[in-house]
Short mmCIF file of C-alpha atoms in Angstrom, two decimals:
data_model
loop_
_atom_site.label_atom_id
_atom_site.label_comp_id
_atom_site.label_asym_id
_atom_site.label_seq_id
_atom_site.Cartn_x
_atom_site.Cartn_y
_atom_site.Cartn_z
CA UNK A 1 90.23 123.89 97.37
CA UNK A 2 93.02 123.24 99.85
CA UNK A 3 92.55 119.45 99.58
CA UNK A 4 92.54 119.47 95.78
CA UNK A 5 95.66 121.60 95.65
CA UNK A 6 97.40 119.28 98.07
CA UNK A 7 96.60 116.27 95.91
CA UNK A 8 97.92 118.01 92.84
CA UNK A 9 101.15 118.92 94.59
CA UNK A 10 101.68 115.35 95.74
CA UNK A 11 101.21 113.98 92.24
CA UNK A 12 103.30 116.72 90.71
CA UNK A 13 106.12 115.86 93.09
CA UNK A 14 105.87 112.24 91.96
CA UNK A 15 105.91 113.14 88.28
CA UNK A 16 108.64 115.68 88.84
CA UNK A 17 110.93 116.88 86.13
CA UNK A 18 110.13 113.90 83.89
CA UNK A 19 106.68 115.24 83.06
CA UNK A 20 107.71 116.45 79.64
CA UNK A 21 109.22 113.11 78.68
CA UNK A 22 106.27 111.22 80.12
CA UNK A 23 103.83 113.35 78.15
CA UNK A 24 105.61 112.36 74.94
CA UNK A 25 105.30 108.73 75.97
CA UNK A 26 101.59 109.14 76.59
CA UNK A 27 101.12 110.69 73.18
CA UNK A 28 103.01 107.77 71.66
CA UNK A 29 100.76 105.33 73.52
CA UNK A 30 97.68 107.06 72.15
CA UNK A 31 96.09 108.54 75.25
CA UNK A 32 95.39 111.76 73.39
CA UNK A 33 93.20 110.01 70.81
CA UNK A 34 90.09 110.06 73.01
CA UNK A 35 90.20 106.42 74.08
CA UNK A 36 90.00 107.52 77.70
CA UNK A 37 86.51 108.93 76.99
CA UNK A 38 85.20 106.06 74.86
CA UNK A 39 82.74 104.07 77.03
CA UNK A 40 83.43 100.90 75.03
CA UNK A 41 87.22 101.08 75.37
CA UNK A 42 88.84 100.08 78.64
CA UNK A 43 92.28 101.65 78.89
CA UNK A 44 94.61 99.45 80.94
CA UNK A 45 97.98 100.77 82.07
CA UNK A 46 100.13 97.73 82.78
CA UNK A 47 103.62 96.38 83.26
CA UNK A 48 102.57 93.17 81.52
CA UNK A 49 103.20 93.11 77.80
CA UNK A 50 106.99 93.38 77.79
CA UNK A 51 109.33 90.62 79.01
CA UNK A 52 107.73 90.49 82.47
CA UNK A 53 106.65 86.95 83.39
CA UNK A 54 102.98 86.56 82.60
CA UNK A 55 102.99 89.02 79.72
CA UNK A 56 102.19 86.49 77.01
CA UNK A 57 99.37 85.04 79.11
CA UNK A 58 97.98 88.49 79.81
CA UNK A 59 97.90 89.48 76.14
CA UNK A 60 96.22 86.17 75.30
CA UNK A 61 93.49 86.56 77.93
CA UNK A 62 92.84 90.13 76.74
CA UNK A 63 92.07 88.73 73.30
CA UNK A 64 89.75 86.20 74.88
CA UNK A 65 87.98 88.92 76.85
CA UNK A 66 87.35 90.91 73.67
CA UNK A 67 86.05 87.79 71.91
CA UNK A 68 83.66 87.02 74.76
CA UNK A 69 82.52 90.64 75.04
CA UNK A 70 81.77 91.93 71.53
CA UNK A 71 81.74 95.69 71.44
CA UNK A 72 84.25 96.10 74.27
CA UNK A 73 87.88 96.77 73.51
CA UNK A 74 91.00 96.76 75.71
CA UNK A 75 93.61 99.38 74.95
CA UNK A 76 96.87 98.52 76.71
CA UNK A 77 99.40 101.15 77.71
CA UNK A 78 102.59 99.33 78.56
CA UNK A 79 105.40 100.67 80.73
CA UNK A 80 108.12 99.12 82.83
CA UNK A 81 109.53 100.51 86.06
CA UNK A 82 108.51 104.02 84.99
CA UNK A 83 104.79 103.18 85.03
CA UNK A 84 104.01 105.01 88.30
CA UNK A 85 105.66 108.19 87.04
CA UNK A 86 103.92 108.03 83.66
CA UNK A 87 100.57 107.34 85.30
CA UNK A 88 100.92 110.27 87.68
CA UNK A 89 101.64 112.59 84.79
CA UNK A 90 98.57 111.36 82.92
CA UNK A 91 96.46 111.77 86.05
CA UNK A 92 97.51 115.40 86.35
CA UNK A 93 96.18 115.89 82.81
CA UNK A 94 93.00 113.93 83.72
CA UNK A 95 93.83 111.52 80.89
CA UNK A 96 94.78 108.55 83.03
CA UNK A 97 93.96 104.95 82.17
CA UNK A 98 90.83 103.31 83.58
CA UNK A 99 92.61 100.35 85.18
CA UNK A 100 96.20 100.21 86.37
CA UNK A 101 98.15 96.98 86.93
CA UNK A 102 101.15 97.67 89.15
CA UNK A 103 102.59 96.70 92.52
CA UNK A 104 102.32 98.43 95.90
CA UNK A 105 105.62 100.23 96.33
CA UNK A 106 107.09 103.71 96.62
CA UNK A 107 104.84 106.27 94.84
CA UNK A 108 101.86 103.95 94.56
CA UNK A 109 101.50 103.78 98.34
CA UNK A 110 100.02 107.29 98.29
CA UNK A 111 97.72 107.03 95.26
CA UNK A 112 94.43 106.21 96.95
CA UNK A 113 94.99 108.80 99.67
CA UNK A 114 95.39 111.59 97.10
CA UNK A 115 92.56 110.45 94.81
CA UNK A 116 94.88 109.28 92.06
CA UNK A 117 93.01 105.98 92.31
CA UNK A 118 89.80 105.04 94.08
CA UNK A 119 88.99 102.87 97.09
CA UNK A 120 87.74 99.61 95.58
CA UNK A 121 86.35 98.23 98.84
CA UNK A 122 82.75 99.18 97.90
CA UNK A 123 83.02 96.89 94.85
CA UNK A 124 84.58 93.92 96.61
CA UNK A 125 81.34 92.25 97.65
CA UNK A 126 79.12 93.72 94.93
CA UNK A 127 81.35 92.07 92.31
CA UNK A 128 81.64 88.81 94.24
CA UNK A 129 85.43 89.03 94.60
CA UNK A 130 85.96 88.84 98.36
CA UNK A 131 85.78 85.04 98.40
CA UNK A 132 88.16 84.81 95.45
CA UNK A 133 91.02 86.72 97.09
CA UNK A 134 93.35 85.42 99.80
CA UNK A 135 92.43 87.23 103.06
CA UNK A 136 96.08 88.10 103.81
CA UNK A 137 96.26 89.83 100.44
CA UNK A 138 93.24 91.97 101.21
CA UNK A 139 94.87 92.97 104.50
CA UNK A 140 98.13 93.86 102.77
CA UNK A 141 96.38 96.11 100.25
CA UNK A 142 94.23 97.91 102.86
CA UNK A 143 95.64 101.22 104.06
CA UNK A 144 95.53 102.67 107.56
CA UNK A 145 92.24 104.43 106.76
CA UNK A 146 90.56 101.14 105.88
CA UNK A 147 90.60 101.77 102.13
CA UNK A 148 91.30 98.87 99.78
CA UNK A 149 93.75 100.37 97.34
CA UNK A 150 93.26 97.80 94.58
CA UNK A 151 92.22 94.22 93.87
CA UNK A 152 95.22 91.97 94.71
CA UNK A 153 96.32 89.66 91.90
CA UNK A 154 99.95 88.48 91.84
CA UNK A 155 101.81 87.35 94.95
CA UNK A 156 105.35 86.04 95.38
CA UNK A 157 107.50 83.66 97.35
CA UNK A 158 111.05 84.90 97.70
CA UNK A 159 113.36 82.08 98.80
CA UNK A 160 117.06 81.50 98.21
CA UNK A 161 117.95 79.30 95.23
CA UNK A 162 120.99 77.05 95.64
CA UNK A 163 122.78 75.27 92.78
CA UNK A 164 123.58 71.90 94.33
CA UNK A 165 125.78 70.89 91.40
CA UNK A 166 128.11 73.84 92.03
CA UNK A 167 128.01 73.27 95.78
CA UNK A 168 128.84 69.59 95.35
CA UNK A 169 131.68 70.25 92.91
CA UNK A 170 133.21 72.58 95.51
CA UNK A 171 132.92 69.95 98.24
CA UNK A 172 129.92 71.48 99.97
CA UNK A 173 127.69 68.58 100.93
CA UNK A 174 124.65 70.33 102.33
CA UNK A 175 122.86 73.60 101.66
CA UNK A 176 124.09 76.05 104.33
CA UNK A 177 121.62 76.82 107.10
CA UNK A 178 123.94 78.87 109.35
CA UNK A 179 126.16 81.84 108.72
CA UNK A 180 129.29 79.87 109.59
CA UNK A 181 128.36 77.14 107.12
CA UNK A 182 127.69 79.78 104.46
CA UNK A 183 131.10 81.34 104.98
CA UNK A 184 132.83 77.95 104.74
CA UNK A 185 130.89 77.21 101.56
CA UNK A 186 131.84 80.60 100.08
CA UNK A 187 135.53 79.89 100.59
CA UNK A 188 135.28 76.53 98.85
CA UNK A 189 133.27 77.97 95.97
CA UNK A 190 135.71 80.82 95.43
CA UNK A 191 138.55 78.30 95.32
CA UNK A 192 136.74 76.76 92.33
CA UNK A 193 136.24 80.14 90.67
CA UNK A 194 132.50 80.30 91.43
CA UNK A 195 130.70 83.29 92.92
CA UNK A 196 128.97 82.21 96.12
CA UNK A 197 125.87 84.45 96.35
CA UNK A 198 125.05 86.79 93.48
CA UNK A 199 122.96 89.87 94.25
CA UNK A 200 121.99 93.13 92.54
CA UNK A 201 123.59 95.37 95.11
CA UNK A 202 122.86 98.43 92.99
CA UNK A 203 119.09 98.00 92.88
CA UNK A 204 115.99 96.59 94.54
CA UNK A 205 117.25 93.01 94.75
CA UNK A 206 120.13 94.10 96.95
CA UNK A 207 117.82 96.27 99.05
CA UNK A 208 115.53 93.30 99.72
CA UNK A 209 118.36 90.91 100.59
CA UNK A 210 119.98 93.45 102.91
CA UNK A 211 116.65 93.93 104.66
CA UNK A 212 116.22 90.18 104.96
CA UNK A 213 119.66 89.70 106.50
CA UNK A 214 119.21 92.59 108.95
CA UNK A 215 115.96 90.98 110.08
CA UNK A 216 117.84 87.85 111.15
CA UNK A 217 117.88 89.30 114.65
CA UNK A 218 114.57 91.21 114.54
CA UNK A 219 111.02 90.16 115.30
CA UNK A 220 108.33 91.20 112.82
CA UNK A 221 107.21 94.09 115.03
CA UNK A 222 110.79 95.29 115.46
CA UNK A 223 111.37 95.10 111.71
CA UNK A 224 108.21 97.08 110.97
CA UNK A 225 109.35 99.76 113.43
CA UNK A 226 112.81 99.96 111.86
CA UNK A 227 111.59 100.24 108.27
CA UNK A 228 108.70 102.58 109.10
CA UNK A 229 110.80 105.04 111.09
CA UNK A 230 114.37 104.58 109.87
CA UNK A 231 115.49 103.74 113.41
CA UNK A 232 118.13 101.01 113.11
CA UNK A 233 119.59 101.61 116.56
CA UNK A 234 117.97 98.70 118.37
CA UNK A 235 120.12 95.83 119.54
CA UNK A 236 118.56 93.45 117.01
CA UNK A 237 119.03 95.84 114.09
CA UNK A 238 122.67 96.45 115.02
CA UNK A 239 123.28 92.72 115.35
CA UNK A 240 121.68 92.16 111.96
CA UNK A 241 123.89 94.80 110.35
CA UNK A 242 126.95 93.26 112.01
CA UNK A 243 125.93 89.88 110.60
CA UNK A 244 125.61 91.32 107.09
CA UNK A 245 129.03 92.98 107.29
CA UNK A 246 130.63 89.77 108.58
CA UNK A 247 129.20 87.82 105.63
CA UNK A 248 130.24 90.48 103.12
CA UNK A 249 133.78 90.71 104.43
CA UNK A 250 134.07 86.91 104.41
CA UNK A 251 133.47 86.93 100.65
CA UNK A 252 129.93 85.53 100.66
CA UNK A 253 128.63 87.92 97.98
CA UNK A 254 129.71 88.14 94.36
CA UNK A 255 132.66 90.38 93.49
CA UNK A 256 131.65 94.01 92.97
CA UNK A 257 128.13 93.22 94.18
CA UNK A 258 127.62 96.92 94.88
CA UNK A 259 127.57 97.55 91.11
CA UNK A 260 125.49 94.59 90.01
CA UNK A 261 121.90 94.92 88.84
CA UNK A 262 119.07 92.42 89.06
CA UNK A 263 119.57 91.47 85.39
CA UNK A 264 123.24 90.72 85.96
CA UNK A 265 122.34 88.75 89.09
CA UNK A 266 119.84 86.58 87.22
CA UNK A 267 122.35 86.05 84.40
CA UNK A 268 125.09 84.94 86.78
CA UNK A 269 122.84 82.38 88.44
CA UNK A 270 121.09 81.20 85.28
CA UNK A 271 124.40 80.56 83.52
CA UNK A 272 125.92 78.63 86.41
CA UNK A 273 128.45 81.26 87.42
CA UNK A 274 127.00 81.75 90.90
CA UNK A 275 125.94 79.13 93.43
CA UNK A 276 123.05 81.00 95.06
CA UNK A 277 120.67 83.92 94.64
CA UNK A 278 117.75 85.38 96.55
CA UNK A 279 115.05 85.10 93.90
CA UNK A 280 111.36 85.82 93.89
CA UNK A 281 109.08 83.32 92.20
CA UNK A 282 108.89 85.22 88.91
CA UNK A 283 112.69 84.88 88.65
CA UNK A 284 112.57 81.21 89.64
CA UNK A 285 110.23 80.64 86.70
CA UNK A 286 112.98 81.91 84.38
CA UNK A 287 115.76 79.60 85.56
CA UNK A 288 116.70 77.38 82.58
CA UNK A 289 116.14 73.63 82.88
CA UNK A 290 119.84 72.76 82.91
CA UNK A 291 120.25 74.85 86.07
CA UNK A 292 116.80 74.28 87.55
CA UNK A 293 117.26 70.53 87.79
CA UNK A 294 120.25 71.10 90.08
CA UNK A 295 118.53 73.83 92.11
CA UNK A 296 116.87 73.57 95.50
CA UNK A 297 115.11 76.41 97.29
CA UNK A 298 115.37 77.25 100.95
CA UNK A 299 115.94 80.10 103.35
CA UNK A 300 118.74 82.51 104.23
CA UNK A 301 121.18 80.99 106.76
CA UNK A 302 120.83 82.06 110.38
CA UNK A 303 123.25 83.85 112.67
CA UNK A 304 123.76 82.80 116.30
CA UNK A 305 121.03 84.21 118.56
CA UNK A 306 118.72 84.76 115.57
CA UNK A 307 115.17 85.88 116.27
CA UNK A 308 113.86 83.14 113.97
CA UNK A 309 113.94 79.37 114.45
CA UNK A 310 114.56 78.51 110.79
CA UNK A 311 116.31 80.04 107.75
CA UNK A 312 114.31 82.96 106.39
CA UNK A 313 112.47 83.84 103.22
CA UNK A 314 110.32 86.75 102.09
CA UNK A 315 106.69 86.30 101.06
CA UNK A 316 104.43 89.04 99.77
CA UNK A 317 100.95 89.63 98.36
CA UNK A 318 101.72 93.12 97.05
CA UNK A 319 103.34 92.25 93.74
CA UNK A 320 100.57 93.39 91.37
CA UNK A 321 96.93 94.38 91.63
CA UNK A 322 94.17 95.92 89.54
CA UNK A 323 93.61 99.55 90.53
CA UNK A 324 90.67 101.67 89.34
CA UNK A 325 91.24 105.29 88.42
CA UNK A 326 88.78 108.20 88.62
CA UNK A 327 88.38 107.86 84.84
CA UNK A 328 87.59 104.19 85.35
CA UNK A 329 84.60 105.04 87.52
CA UNK A 330 83.03 106.82 84.54
CA UNK A 331 82.70 103.48 82.71
CA UNK A 332 82.32 101.25 85.72
CA UNK A 333 80.11 98.68 84.02
CA UNK A 334 82.78 97.86 81.45
CA UNK A 335 85.55 97.93 84.06
CA UNK A 336 83.57 95.53 86.26
CA UNK A 337 83.26 93.05 83.39
CA UNK A 338 87.01 93.14 82.78
CA UNK A 339 88.02 92.78 86.42
CA UNK A 340 85.55 89.98 87.13
CA UNK A 341 86.82 88.24 84.00
CA UNK A 342 90.40 88.43 85.30
CA UNK A 343 89.34 86.70 88.54
CA UNK A 344 87.61 83.80 86.84
CA UNK A 345 89.16 80.47 87.97
CA UNK A 346 90.11 79.48 84.41
CA UNK A 347 91.91 82.79 83.82
CA UNK A 348 93.75 82.64 87.13
CA UNK A 349 94.78 79.06 86.35
CA UNK A 350 96.32 80.17 83.06
CA UNK A 351 98.70 82.53 84.85
CA UNK A 352 99.71 79.71 87.19
CA UNK A 353 100.14 77.05 84.50
CA UNK A 354 101.58 79.12 81.66
CA UNK A 355 103.63 81.73 83.51
CA UNK A 356 104.50 80.20 86.87
CA UNK A 357 103.00 83.14 88.72
CA UNK A 358 102.16 83.01 92.39
CA UNK A 359 98.69 84.41 92.90
CA UNK A 360 96.94 86.41 95.61
CA UNK A 361 93.79 84.69 94.33
CA UNK A 362 92.49 81.36 95.59
CA UNK A 363 93.06 78.48 93.18
CA UNK A 364 93.46 74.71 93.22
CA UNK A 365 95.79 74.85 90.22
CA UNK A 366 99.37 73.78 90.87
CA UNK A 367 102.21 74.65 88.53
CA UNK A 368 104.05 71.71 86.97
CA UNK A 369 105.90 73.50 84.19
CA UNK A 370 107.83 75.63 86.71
CA UNK A 371 109.16 73.21 89.34
CA UNK A 372 111.09 75.79 91.35
CA UNK A 373 107.99 77.96 91.77
CA UNK A 374 106.11 74.91 93.02
CA UNK A 375 108.97 73.99 95.35
CA UNK A 376 108.92 77.49 96.86
CA UNK A 377 105.17 77.20 97.42
CA UNK A 378 105.71 73.94 99.30
CA UNK A 379 108.31 75.32 101.70
CA UNK A 380 105.58 76.13 104.19
CA UNK A 381 106.74 76.14 107.79
CA UNK A 382 110.11 74.60 106.96
CA UNK A 383 111.32 78.20 106.78
CA UNK A 384 110.69 81.37 108.76
CA UNK A 385 109.16 84.42 107.13
CA UNK A 386 110.51 87.94 107.56
CA UNK A 387 108.87 91.24 106.66
CA UNK A 388 108.95 92.64 103.14
CA UNK A 389 109.64 96.32 103.91
CA UNK A 390 107.97 97.80 100.81
CA UNK A 391 104.67 98.86 102.41
CA UNK A 392 106.38 100.32 105.49
CA UNK A 393 109.16 102.41 103.94
CA UNK A 394 108.06 106.04 103.30
CA UNK A 395 108.06 106.63 99.52
CA UNK A 396 110.64 109.41 99.78
CA UNK A 397 113.10 107.02 101.44
CA UNK A 398 112.99 104.26 98.82
CA UNK A 399 115.57 105.52 96.35
CA UNK A 400 117.93 106.76 99.10
CA UNK A 401 117.67 103.28 100.66
CA UNK A 402 118.79 101.69 97.39
CA UNK A 403 121.77 104.05 97.30
CA UNK A 404 122.53 103.13 100.91
CA UNK A 405 122.32 99.47 99.93
CA UNK A 406 125.00 99.88 97.27
CA UNK A 407 127.26 101.50 99.86
CA UNK A 408 126.52 98.65 102.28
CA UNK A 409 127.66 96.05 99.74
CA UNK A 410 130.89 97.97 99.11
CA UNK A 411 133.82 96.15 100.77
CA UNK A 412 135.30 98.04 103.70
CA UNK A 413 132.13 99.89 104.68
CA UNK A 414 131.88 99.54 108.45
CA UNK A 415 128.73 98.46 110.25
CA UNK A 416 128.46 101.96 111.70
CA UNK A 417 128.54 103.48 108.20
CA UNK A 418 125.98 100.96 106.93
CA UNK A 419 123.64 101.93 109.76
CA UNK A 420 124.24 105.64 109.19
CA UNK A 421 123.48 105.25 105.50
CA UNK A 422 120.21 103.50 106.22
CA UNK A 423 119.12 106.10 108.74
CA UNK A 424 120.19 109.02 106.56
CA UNK A 425 117.92 107.67 103.80
CA UNK A 426 114.96 108.66 105.94
CA UNK A 427 115.95 112.29 106.37
CA UNK A 428 113.26 114.42 104.80
CA UNK A 429 111.02 111.39 104.23
#
C-alpha cells in the first residue's frame, strides 16, 4: 500500500494543477472511447504528428504498418511539450496509451521507477532488438537500478552552425575556434548589423548552450557532479561561468537573448539575421537551402586553459524512445509487432532519408537530402564532446534552471549572481 500511494503522489505532483485541462485534452483525443482496452488497437502517445521533424514519415509508416498487419490499428494521441504532463494524468486514471514516444528529460526520468512505464529490458533480446540499437544508447536509457526505461530511437548531434557568407561579409575569414576570435568576430558582425550568436535564452536552447559553455573548463566527471548536485563552486565551474559572462558582455549573443525562444532563434538564423546558432540535428534539417549552402558546422570556441583539446559540441542518444506502459503489457503481442516494425532497417532508413533524423539505431543509410545533418555526423573527433545535462539534472530543478538561464543571459548579471541562480535552482530538488 505504501509503495502504491507513493507512486500515485509522484505522478500527481507531475500532473499538478493542470489535471483538469489535461483530462479535457484526453477526452478530445478519444481515450475515453475504450480504445485503451481494445486488443486490436495500439494507442500511441507521441510528439510526432505535428511540425516536429519526422512527423510526416512517422504518419506514413503507421499507415504502412496497418496495411501490413490487417486487423491491427494505430490510434495516435499527439501532444507537444505537454506530453509528459498529459500522459501522467492519463496514467492516474489508468487510461494511458500503450506506447509512448518521448525523450528522456525532466518528469520522464522518474516514470519507470514509479511504474508509470515498464522496464523493457526483458523484451530486448526476446524481440531481437539488442543488436539493432547503438550500445551507447542502451547505456544512456538504463537507470541506476539497471532498468531499461524504453527502446532508444532518435539521437542527435548538437554542433554550432556558422553562416560563412555573413562571416565573410563582415571580414571574418575563418570560423572562430577560440573565445578571443569569437569576440573579435562578434564586433565585426555587429558593425554590419548582424547578430553574432542567436540563442533562445528564455528556454531549453539557452539552458543547453549555457551548460556547454560552462563545461569548457570541466571534465565529464566534473560536469556530471555539477549538474547532478547543483554544486557549481569548483574552480572549473567558476572559470566556465566567468567565460560565459565575458562572452556575453562582449556582445557575442544576440540582443535581448534572455527573452528569445527557440523558435525566434531558429528564425533569426534561417533568415540570415544571425551568423551562428547552437543547433541540434533536427534544427539543422530545417535550415533553408539558401542559408544551408553557406553554413558549416563545428564546435563552440575554447577559452584559455580549457579542459578540452578541441571546440565542443553536444551529442545525445536520449532524444526519443518507445516506452511501454502498464496498459501496453495487456496487449503485448500487438505492441511487439509495432515496435519490431519500427526497428526494421527499411523503416529506420526512411527517417534518415526523408526527415534527416539522427538515429540511436544502427543503419548504413546516410542522409543526402539534409547536408548539414550529414556534416554534423562526420565531425567525429575533430571536435570534443561535452555532457548533455538532461539525465543528470533532478526533475524538480529543470524549470528553475531555465529561469536561471534567462537571468544569466541578461546583461549586467555578474558571474557570482549567475552561479547563485544555478545553485538556487536545486533548492528543494
